[in-house]
Short mmCIF file of C-alpha atoms in Angstrom, two decimals:
data_model
loop_
_atom_site.label_atom_id
_atom_site.label_comp_id
_atom_site.label_asym_id
_atom_site.label_seq_id
_atom_site.Cartn_x
_atom_site.Cartn_y
_atom_site.Cartn_z
CA MET A 27 -0.11 0.59 -0.02
CA ILE A 28 3.38 2.43 0.48
CA VAL A 29 4.76 3.66 -2.35
CA ALA A 30 7.29 6.06 -1.59
CA ASP A 31 10.91 4.98 -2.21
CA LYS A 32 12.69 4.54 0.89
CA ASN A 33 15.30 7.06 0.17
CA GLU A 34 12.28 9.90 0.90
CA ILE A 35 10.96 8.36 3.77
CA SER A 36 11.52 10.07 7.09
CA PRO A 37 10.46 9.85 10.85
CA SER A 38 7.48 12.32 11.75
CA GLU A 39 8.24 14.13 14.82
CA THR A 40 4.80 13.15 16.40
CA GLY A 41 4.46 9.53 15.00
CA CYS A 42 2.62 6.93 17.19
CA PHE A 43 2.09 4.51 14.18
CA PRO A 44 4.88 2.98 12.59
CA ASP A 45 4.09 3.65 9.10
CA LEU A 46 0.39 4.18 7.06
CA ASP A 47 -0.46 0.69 6.95
CA ALA A 48 -0.71 0.43 11.25
CA LEU A 49 -3.24 3.80 11.11
CA TRP A 50 -5.52 2.04 8.25
CA SER A 51 -5.91 -0.99 10.24
CA THR A 52 -7.34 1.07 13.06
CA PHE A 53 -10.59 2.00 10.72
CA PRO A 54 -14.09 -0.38 10.34
CA ARG A 55 -14.71 -1.92 7.87
CA ASN A 56 -17.36 0.57 6.31
CA THR A 57 -15.52 3.15 6.86
CA ARG A 58 -12.34 1.45 4.84
CA LEU A 59 -14.87 0.82 2.12
CA HIS A 60 -16.32 4.29 1.51
CA MET A 61 -12.85 5.82 1.51
CA GLU A 62 -11.67 3.15 -1.44
CA ARG A 63 -14.89 4.18 -3.30
CA VAL A 64 -14.13 7.84 -3.09
CA GLY A 65 -10.26 7.40 -4.01
CA LYS A 66 -11.76 5.64 -7.53
CA TYR A 67 -14.41 7.89 -7.89
CA ALA A 68 -12.15 10.78 -7.70
CA ASN A 69 -9.39 9.27 -9.60
CA VAL A 70 -11.06 8.56 -12.57
CA MET A 71 -12.33 12.45 -12.51
CA TYR A 72 -8.32 13.68 -12.28
CA GLN A 73 -6.66 11.22 -14.54
CA TYR A 74 -9.12 12.15 -17.36
CA MET A 75 -8.74 15.74 -16.39
CA ALA A 76 -4.75 14.78 -16.66
CA ASP A 77 -5.02 13.31 -19.90
CA ALA A 78 -6.43 16.84 -21.58
CA ASP A 79 -4.52 18.57 -19.04
CA MET A 80 -8.23 20.67 -17.44
CA GLU A 81 -7.67 23.25 -14.78
CA ASN A 82 -3.99 23.01 -15.46
CA VAL A 83 -4.24 20.03 -13.48
CA ASN A 84 -0.63 18.99 -14.60
CA ASP A 85 0.98 21.53 -13.31
CA SER A 86 -0.62 22.59 -10.06
CA LEU A 87 0.15 18.59 -8.89
CA GLY A 88 2.95 17.56 -10.69
CA ASN A 89 3.93 14.19 -12.37
CA GLU A 90 4.88 12.54 -9.39
CA PHE A 91 1.05 12.60 -8.08
CA ARG A 92 -0.59 10.81 -11.24
CA ALA A 93 1.34 7.78 -9.62
CA VAL A 94 -0.23 7.44 -5.97
CA SER A 95 -3.53 9.83 -6.57
CA ARG A 96 -6.05 6.73 -6.29
CA GLN A 97 -4.70 6.58 -2.98
CA ILE A 98 -4.12 10.13 -2.16
CA PHE A 99 -7.66 10.47 -2.47
CA MET A 100 -8.78 7.43 -0.96
CA LEU A 101 -6.93 8.75 2.42
CA HIS A 102 -9.29 12.19 2.61
CA ASP A 103 -10.75 10.76 5.48
CA ILE A 104 -8.00 9.81 7.20
CA GLY A 105 -8.83 12.46 10.09
CA ARG A 106 -11.52 10.38 10.80
CA HIS A 107 -9.28 8.08 13.32
CA TYR A 108 -10.45 10.53 16.26
CA ILE A 109 -13.90 10.12 15.80
CA PRO A 110 -15.26 7.59 17.87
CA PHE A 111 -16.86 3.73 16.59
CA ALA A 112 -19.68 4.62 18.21
CA LEU A 113 -20.45 7.56 16.84
CA LEU A 114 -19.34 6.29 13.08
CA ASN A 115 -21.94 3.54 13.30
CA LYS A 116 -24.71 5.76 15.19
CA VAL A 117 -28.21 5.84 13.69
CA GLU A 118 -29.77 7.74 15.38
CA ASP A 119 -30.18 11.90 15.24
CA LEU A 120 -26.69 13.83 16.12
CA THR A 121 -26.73 15.80 18.67
CA LYS A 122 -25.38 19.61 18.10
CA GLU A 123 -21.56 17.89 19.91
CA GLU A 124 -22.12 14.87 17.98
CA LEU A 125 -21.86 16.39 14.62
CA GLN A 126 -19.32 18.84 15.50
CA LEU A 127 -17.30 15.63 15.99
CA ILE A 128 -17.41 14.40 12.70
CA LYS A 129 -16.82 18.18 11.31
CA ASP A 130 -14.05 18.00 13.25
CA HIS A 131 -12.35 14.89 11.24
CA THR A 132 -11.33 17.61 8.54
CA VAL A 133 -9.35 19.75 11.34
CA ASN A 134 -8.22 16.30 12.92
CA ALA A 135 -6.47 15.25 9.54
CA LYS A 136 -3.47 17.23 10.08
CA ARG A 137 -3.09 15.12 13.67
CA ALA A 138 -3.61 12.10 12.06
CA ILE A 139 -1.27 12.72 9.54
CA LYS A 140 1.73 13.29 11.57
CA SER A 141 0.72 10.76 14.21
CA ILE A 142 2.60 8.42 10.99
CA TYR A 143 5.76 7.64 12.48
CA ALA A 144 7.58 6.85 9.07
CA GLN A 145 6.61 9.74 6.44
CA PRO A 146 4.84 7.27 3.72
CA PHE A 147 5.30 9.73 0.73
CA PRO A 148 7.90 12.71 -0.78
CA ASP A 149 6.80 16.32 1.23
CA GLU A 150 4.96 17.47 -2.03
CA ILE A 151 2.56 14.78 -2.06
CA MET A 152 2.28 15.06 1.99
CA LYS A 153 1.31 18.53 1.19
CA ILE A 154 -1.45 17.46 -1.22
CA TRP A 155 -2.43 14.84 1.19
CA GLU A 156 -3.30 17.03 3.71
CA GLU A 157 -5.32 19.84 1.31
CA VAL A 158 -7.62 16.63 0.37
CA ALA A 159 -8.00 14.98 3.93
CA VAL A 160 -8.59 18.75 5.39
CA PHE A 161 -10.21 20.96 2.43
CA HIS A 162 -12.80 18.11 1.03
CA HIS A 163 -16.12 19.55 2.94
CA GLU A 164 -15.80 22.85 1.43
CA ARG A 165 -18.11 24.57 -0.76
CA PHE A 166 -17.77 26.16 -4.09
CA ASP A 167 -20.33 29.10 -2.66
CA GLY A 168 -17.84 29.49 0.69
CA LYS A 169 -20.75 27.56 2.86
CA GLY A 170 -18.33 24.82 3.75
CA TYR A 171 -15.71 23.76 6.30
CA PRO A 172 -13.22 23.90 8.33
CA ASP A 173 -12.12 27.60 6.83
CA GLN A 174 -15.23 28.59 4.59
CA LEU A 175 -13.12 28.93 1.56
CA SER A 176 -14.76 29.56 -1.82
CA GLY A 177 -13.77 28.86 -5.39
CA THR A 178 -10.73 28.70 -6.18
CA GLU A 179 -9.31 29.16 -2.94
CA ILE A 180 -10.21 25.55 -2.58
CA PRO A 181 -7.13 23.15 -3.57
CA LEU A 182 -8.18 21.46 -6.32
CA VAL A 183 -7.56 17.88 -5.17
CA ALA A 184 -10.51 19.06 -2.70
CA ARG A 185 -12.50 20.76 -5.42
CA ILE A 186 -12.35 17.29 -6.97
CA CYS A 187 -12.88 14.64 -4.25
CA ALA A 188 -15.87 16.73 -2.54
CA ILE A 189 -17.89 15.78 -5.73
CA ALA A 190 -16.35 11.53 -5.44
CA ASP A 191 -17.32 12.01 -1.48
CA THR A 192 -20.87 13.58 -2.09
CA TYR A 193 -21.91 10.94 -5.11
CA ASP A 194 -20.67 8.21 -2.58
CA GLY A 195 -22.47 9.14 0.79
CA ILE A 196 -25.76 9.27 -1.27
CA THR A 197 -25.52 6.23 -2.74
CA SER A 198 -23.90 4.43 -0.26
CA TRP A 199 -26.23 1.42 0.93
CA LYS A 200 -27.08 2.82 4.50
CA PRO A 201 -29.37 0.91 7.03
CA TYR A 202 -32.05 3.72 8.13
CA LYS A 203 -32.55 4.74 4.75
CA LYS A 204 -35.78 3.77 3.24
CA LYS A 205 -34.72 3.87 -0.14
CA GLN A 206 -31.50 3.35 -1.45
CA THR A 207 -30.76 6.27 -4.03
CA THR A 208 -30.03 5.38 -7.57
CA ARG A 209 -27.37 6.25 -9.55
CA GLU A 210 -29.28 8.64 -11.95
CA GLU A 211 -31.04 10.35 -8.66
CA ALA A 212 -27.69 11.12 -7.41
CA LEU A 213 -26.17 12.75 -10.25
CA ARG A 214 -29.37 15.16 -10.14
CA ILE A 215 -28.56 15.89 -6.73
CA ILE A 216 -25.03 16.31 -7.48
CA GLU A 217 -25.95 18.82 -10.95
CA GLU A 218 -28.20 20.66 -8.75
CA GLU A 219 -25.54 22.05 -6.67
CA ALA A 220 -23.28 23.20 -9.67
CA GLY A 221 -21.99 26.75 -8.52
CA GLY A 222 -23.39 25.83 -4.86
CA GLN A 223 -21.50 22.90 -3.36
CA PHE A 224 -19.57 22.20 -6.30
CA GLN A 225 -17.26 23.59 -9.13
CA PRO A 226 -19.86 23.66 -12.62
CA GLU A 227 -16.79 22.83 -14.63
CA LEU A 228 -15.33 19.51 -12.59
CA VAL A 229 -19.61 18.77 -12.39
CA GLU A 230 -19.78 18.03 -15.82
CA ILE A 231 -16.36 16.30 -16.00
CA PHE A 232 -18.20 14.20 -12.83
CA LYS A 233 -20.71 13.11 -14.95
CA ARG A 234 -18.49 12.08 -18.20
CA CYS A 235 -16.55 9.90 -15.82
CA ILE A 236 -18.79 7.91 -13.16
CA VAL A 237 -20.03 6.24 -16.46
CA ARG A 238 -16.50 4.49 -16.62
CA VAL A 239 -16.55 3.09 -12.77
#
Protein backbone atom coordinates (compact mmCIF):
# COMPACT_ATOMS: atom_id res chain seq x y z
CA MET A 1 0.00 0.00 0.00
CA ILE A 2 2.87 2.39 0.76
CA VAL A 3 4.40 3.55 -2.49
CA ALA A 4 7.19 5.99 -1.63
CA ASP A 5 10.86 5.29 -2.32
CA LYS A 6 12.55 4.25 0.95
CA ASN A 7 15.21 6.90 0.40
CA GLU A 8 12.50 9.56 0.58
CA ILE A 9 10.98 8.33 3.83
CA SER A 10 11.69 10.32 6.97
CA PRO A 11 10.36 9.94 10.52
CA SER A 12 7.54 12.10 11.91
CA GLU A 13 8.31 14.10 15.02
CA THR A 14 5.07 13.07 16.71
CA GLY A 15 4.46 9.63 15.20
CA CYS A 16 2.67 7.02 17.27
CA PHE A 17 1.89 4.65 14.35
CA PRO A 18 4.95 3.01 12.80
CA ASP A 19 3.61 3.38 9.27
CA LEU A 20 0.52 4.20 7.22
CA ASP A 21 -0.73 0.61 7.22
CA ALA A 22 -0.84 0.62 11.01
CA LEU A 23 -3.05 3.71 11.05
CA TRP A 24 -5.24 2.36 8.22
CA SER A 25 -5.88 -0.83 10.19
CA THR A 26 -7.62 1.18 12.94
CA PHE A 27 -10.54 2.13 10.68
CA PRO A 28 -13.74 0.07 10.72
CA ARG A 29 -14.50 -1.87 7.56
CA ASN A 30 -17.40 0.33 6.39
CA THR A 31 -15.23 3.46 6.67
CA ARG A 32 -12.39 1.82 4.74
CA LEU A 33 -14.80 0.76 1.99
CA HIS A 34 -16.19 4.29 1.73
CA MET A 35 -12.67 5.72 1.49
CA GLU A 36 -11.70 3.18 -1.17
CA ARG A 37 -14.76 3.99 -3.30
CA VAL A 38 -14.15 7.72 -3.04
CA GLY A 39 -10.54 7.12 -4.05
CA LYS A 40 -11.74 5.26 -7.12
CA TYR A 41 -14.30 7.88 -8.18
CA ALA A 42 -12.01 10.87 -7.60
CA ASN A 43 -9.10 9.18 -9.35
CA VAL A 44 -11.16 8.51 -12.49
CA MET A 45 -11.97 12.24 -12.59
CA TYR A 46 -8.37 13.26 -12.00
CA GLN A 47 -6.91 10.86 -14.60
CA TYR A 48 -9.46 12.08 -17.18
CA MET A 49 -8.47 15.68 -16.41
CA ALA A 50 -4.75 14.88 -16.47
CA ASP A 51 -5.00 13.29 -19.92
CA ALA A 52 -6.44 16.55 -21.31
CA ASP A 53 -4.64 18.84 -18.79
CA MET A 54 -7.96 20.37 -17.72
CA GLU A 55 -7.87 23.06 -15.02
CA ASN A 56 -4.07 23.12 -15.46
CA VAL A 57 -4.06 19.96 -13.33
CA ASN A 58 -0.65 18.67 -14.42
CA ASP A 59 1.24 21.83 -13.51
CA SER A 60 -0.62 22.31 -10.24
CA LEU A 61 -0.18 18.73 -8.97
CA GLY A 62 3.01 17.61 -10.69
CA ASN A 63 3.97 14.37 -12.42
CA GLU A 64 4.68 12.45 -9.21
CA PHE A 65 1.08 12.74 -8.04
CA ARG A 66 -0.30 10.64 -10.87
CA ALA A 67 1.31 7.45 -9.55
CA VAL A 68 -0.30 7.80 -6.11
CA SER A 69 -3.46 9.78 -6.91
CA ARG A 70 -5.97 7.02 -6.15
CA GLN A 71 -4.36 6.32 -2.78
CA ILE A 72 -4.22 9.99 -1.82
CA PHE A 73 -7.90 10.50 -2.67
CA MET A 74 -8.71 7.33 -0.75
CA LEU A 75 -7.01 8.77 2.33
CA HIS A 76 -9.23 11.88 2.33
CA ASP A 77 -10.99 10.80 5.55
CA ILE A 78 -7.84 10.01 7.54
CA GLY A 79 -9.01 12.43 10.26
CA ARG A 80 -11.90 10.09 11.04
CA HIS A 81 -9.44 8.13 13.14
CA TYR A 82 -10.41 10.47 15.98
CA ILE A 83 -14.16 9.87 15.69
CA PRO A 84 -15.38 7.21 18.18
CA PHE A 85 -16.58 3.98 16.54
CA ALA A 86 -19.98 4.29 18.21
CA LEU A 87 -20.49 7.69 16.61
CA LEU A 88 -19.39 6.51 13.18
CA ASN A 89 -22.08 3.83 13.27
CA LYS A 90 -24.84 5.81 14.99
CA VAL A 91 -28.22 5.53 13.27
CA GLU A 92 -30.15 8.02 15.41
CA ASP A 93 -30.04 11.79 14.87
CA LEU A 94 -26.76 13.35 15.94
CA THR A 95 -26.57 15.97 18.67
CA LYS A 96 -24.94 19.32 17.92
CA GLU A 97 -21.83 18.21 19.79
CA GLU A 98 -21.67 14.89 17.90
CA LEU A 99 -22.07 16.65 14.57
CA GLN A 100 -19.17 18.94 15.45
CA LEU A 101 -17.04 15.94 16.38
CA ILE A 102 -17.65 14.51 12.92
CA LYS A 103 -16.94 17.83 11.20
CA ASP A 104 -13.69 18.05 13.12
CA HIS A 105 -12.32 15.11 11.15
CA THR A 106 -11.15 17.71 8.62
CA VAL A 107 -8.96 19.66 11.05
CA ASN A 108 -7.95 16.42 12.78
CA ALA A 109 -6.52 15.20 9.47
CA LYS A 110 -3.31 17.11 10.17
CA ARG A 111 -3.05 15.39 13.53
CA ALA A 112 -3.62 11.97 11.95
CA ILE A 113 -1.02 12.55 9.25
CA LYS A 114 1.55 13.61 11.85
CA SER A 115 0.80 10.47 13.89
CA ILE A 116 2.59 8.30 11.31
CA TYR A 117 6.25 7.78 12.25
CA ALA A 118 7.56 6.76 8.82
CA GLN A 119 6.51 9.47 6.38
CA PRO A 120 4.76 7.50 3.62
CA PHE A 121 5.17 9.98 0.73
CA PRO A 122 7.60 12.68 -0.41
CA ASP A 123 7.01 16.17 0.98
CA GLU A 124 5.16 17.47 -2.09
CA ILE A 125 2.71 14.56 -1.98
CA MET A 126 2.25 14.95 1.77
CA LYS A 127 1.17 18.56 1.17
CA ILE A 128 -1.39 17.47 -1.44
CA TRP A 129 -2.69 14.75 0.89
CA GLU A 130 -3.21 17.31 3.63
CA GLU A 131 -5.11 19.58 1.22
CA VAL A 132 -7.47 16.75 0.26
CA ALA A 133 -8.01 15.63 3.85
CA VAL A 134 -8.55 19.09 5.35
CA PHE A 135 -10.56 20.82 2.62
CA HIS A 136 -12.80 18.19 0.95
CA HIS A 137 -15.85 19.56 2.83
CA GLU A 138 -15.39 23.12 1.65
CA ARG A 139 -18.07 24.36 -0.74
CA PHE A 140 -17.60 26.27 -3.98
CA ASP A 141 -19.99 28.95 -2.67
CA GLY A 142 -17.96 29.43 0.51
CA LYS A 143 -20.44 27.84 2.91
CA GLY A 144 -18.42 24.73 3.75
CA TYR A 145 -15.94 23.91 6.48
CA PRO A 146 -13.47 24.15 8.15
CA ASP A 147 -12.33 27.52 6.72
CA GLN A 148 -15.24 28.65 4.51
CA LEU A 149 -13.00 28.82 1.45
CA SER A 150 -14.74 29.51 -1.86
CA GLY A 151 -14.11 29.00 -5.57
CA THR A 152 -10.52 28.40 -6.52
CA GLU A 153 -9.36 29.23 -2.99
CA ILE A 154 -10.19 25.56 -2.41
CA PRO A 155 -7.33 23.32 -3.62
CA LEU A 156 -8.23 21.54 -6.86
CA VAL A 157 -7.75 18.08 -5.34
CA ALA A 158 -10.27 18.94 -2.62
CA ARG A 159 -12.78 20.25 -5.19
CA ILE A 160 -12.50 16.95 -7.08
CA CYS A 161 -12.75 14.86 -3.92
CA ALA A 162 -15.81 16.78 -2.70
CA ILE A 163 -17.88 15.51 -5.63
CA ALA A 164 -16.67 11.92 -5.32
CA ASP A 165 -17.23 11.95 -1.55
CA THR A 166 -20.77 13.30 -1.86
CA TYR A 167 -21.66 10.87 -4.64
CA ASP A 168 -20.59 7.91 -2.53
CA GLY A 169 -22.41 9.30 0.49
CA ILE A 170 -25.61 9.52 -1.54
CA THR A 171 -25.40 6.14 -3.25
CA SER A 172 -23.98 4.03 -0.42
CA TRP A 173 -26.26 1.60 1.37
CA LYS A 174 -27.29 2.83 4.81
CA PRO A 175 -29.48 0.89 7.24
CA TYR A 176 -31.66 3.89 8.07
CA LYS A 177 -32.54 4.63 4.44
CA LYS A 178 -36.04 3.52 3.52
CA LYS A 179 -35.05 3.59 -0.15
CA GLN A 180 -31.53 3.46 -1.51
CA THR A 181 -30.59 6.21 -3.98
CA THR A 182 -29.88 5.28 -7.61
CA ARG A 183 -26.95 6.56 -9.66
CA GLU A 184 -29.31 8.68 -11.74
CA GLU A 185 -30.87 10.28 -8.67
CA ALA A 186 -27.44 10.96 -7.19
CA LEU A 187 -26.23 12.64 -10.38
CA ARG A 188 -29.34 14.82 -10.40
CA ILE A 189 -28.64 15.92 -6.83
CA ILE A 190 -25.02 16.73 -7.70
CA GLU A 191 -26.08 18.65 -10.83
CA GLU A 192 -28.41 20.77 -8.71
CA GLU A 193 -25.43 21.76 -6.56
CA ALA A 194 -23.31 23.01 -9.49
CA GLY A 195 -22.22 26.51 -8.50
CA GLY A 196 -23.31 25.88 -4.92
CA GLN A 197 -21.50 22.99 -3.30
CA PHE A 198 -19.47 22.13 -6.39
CA GLN A 199 -17.52 23.79 -9.20
CA PRO A 200 -19.79 23.56 -12.29
CA GLU A 201 -16.99 22.49 -14.66
CA LEU A 202 -16.04 19.64 -12.36
CA VAL A 203 -19.65 18.48 -12.15
CA GLU A 204 -19.68 18.13 -15.94
CA ILE A 205 -16.42 16.18 -15.84
CA PHE A 206 -17.79 13.88 -13.14
CA LYS A 207 -20.90 13.13 -15.21
CA ARG A 208 -18.66 12.05 -18.10
CA CYS A 209 -16.39 9.97 -15.89
CA ILE A 210 -18.81 8.14 -13.58
CA VAL A 211 -19.98 5.90 -16.44
CA ARG A 212 -16.45 4.48 -16.55
CA VAL A 213 -16.57 3.20 -12.98
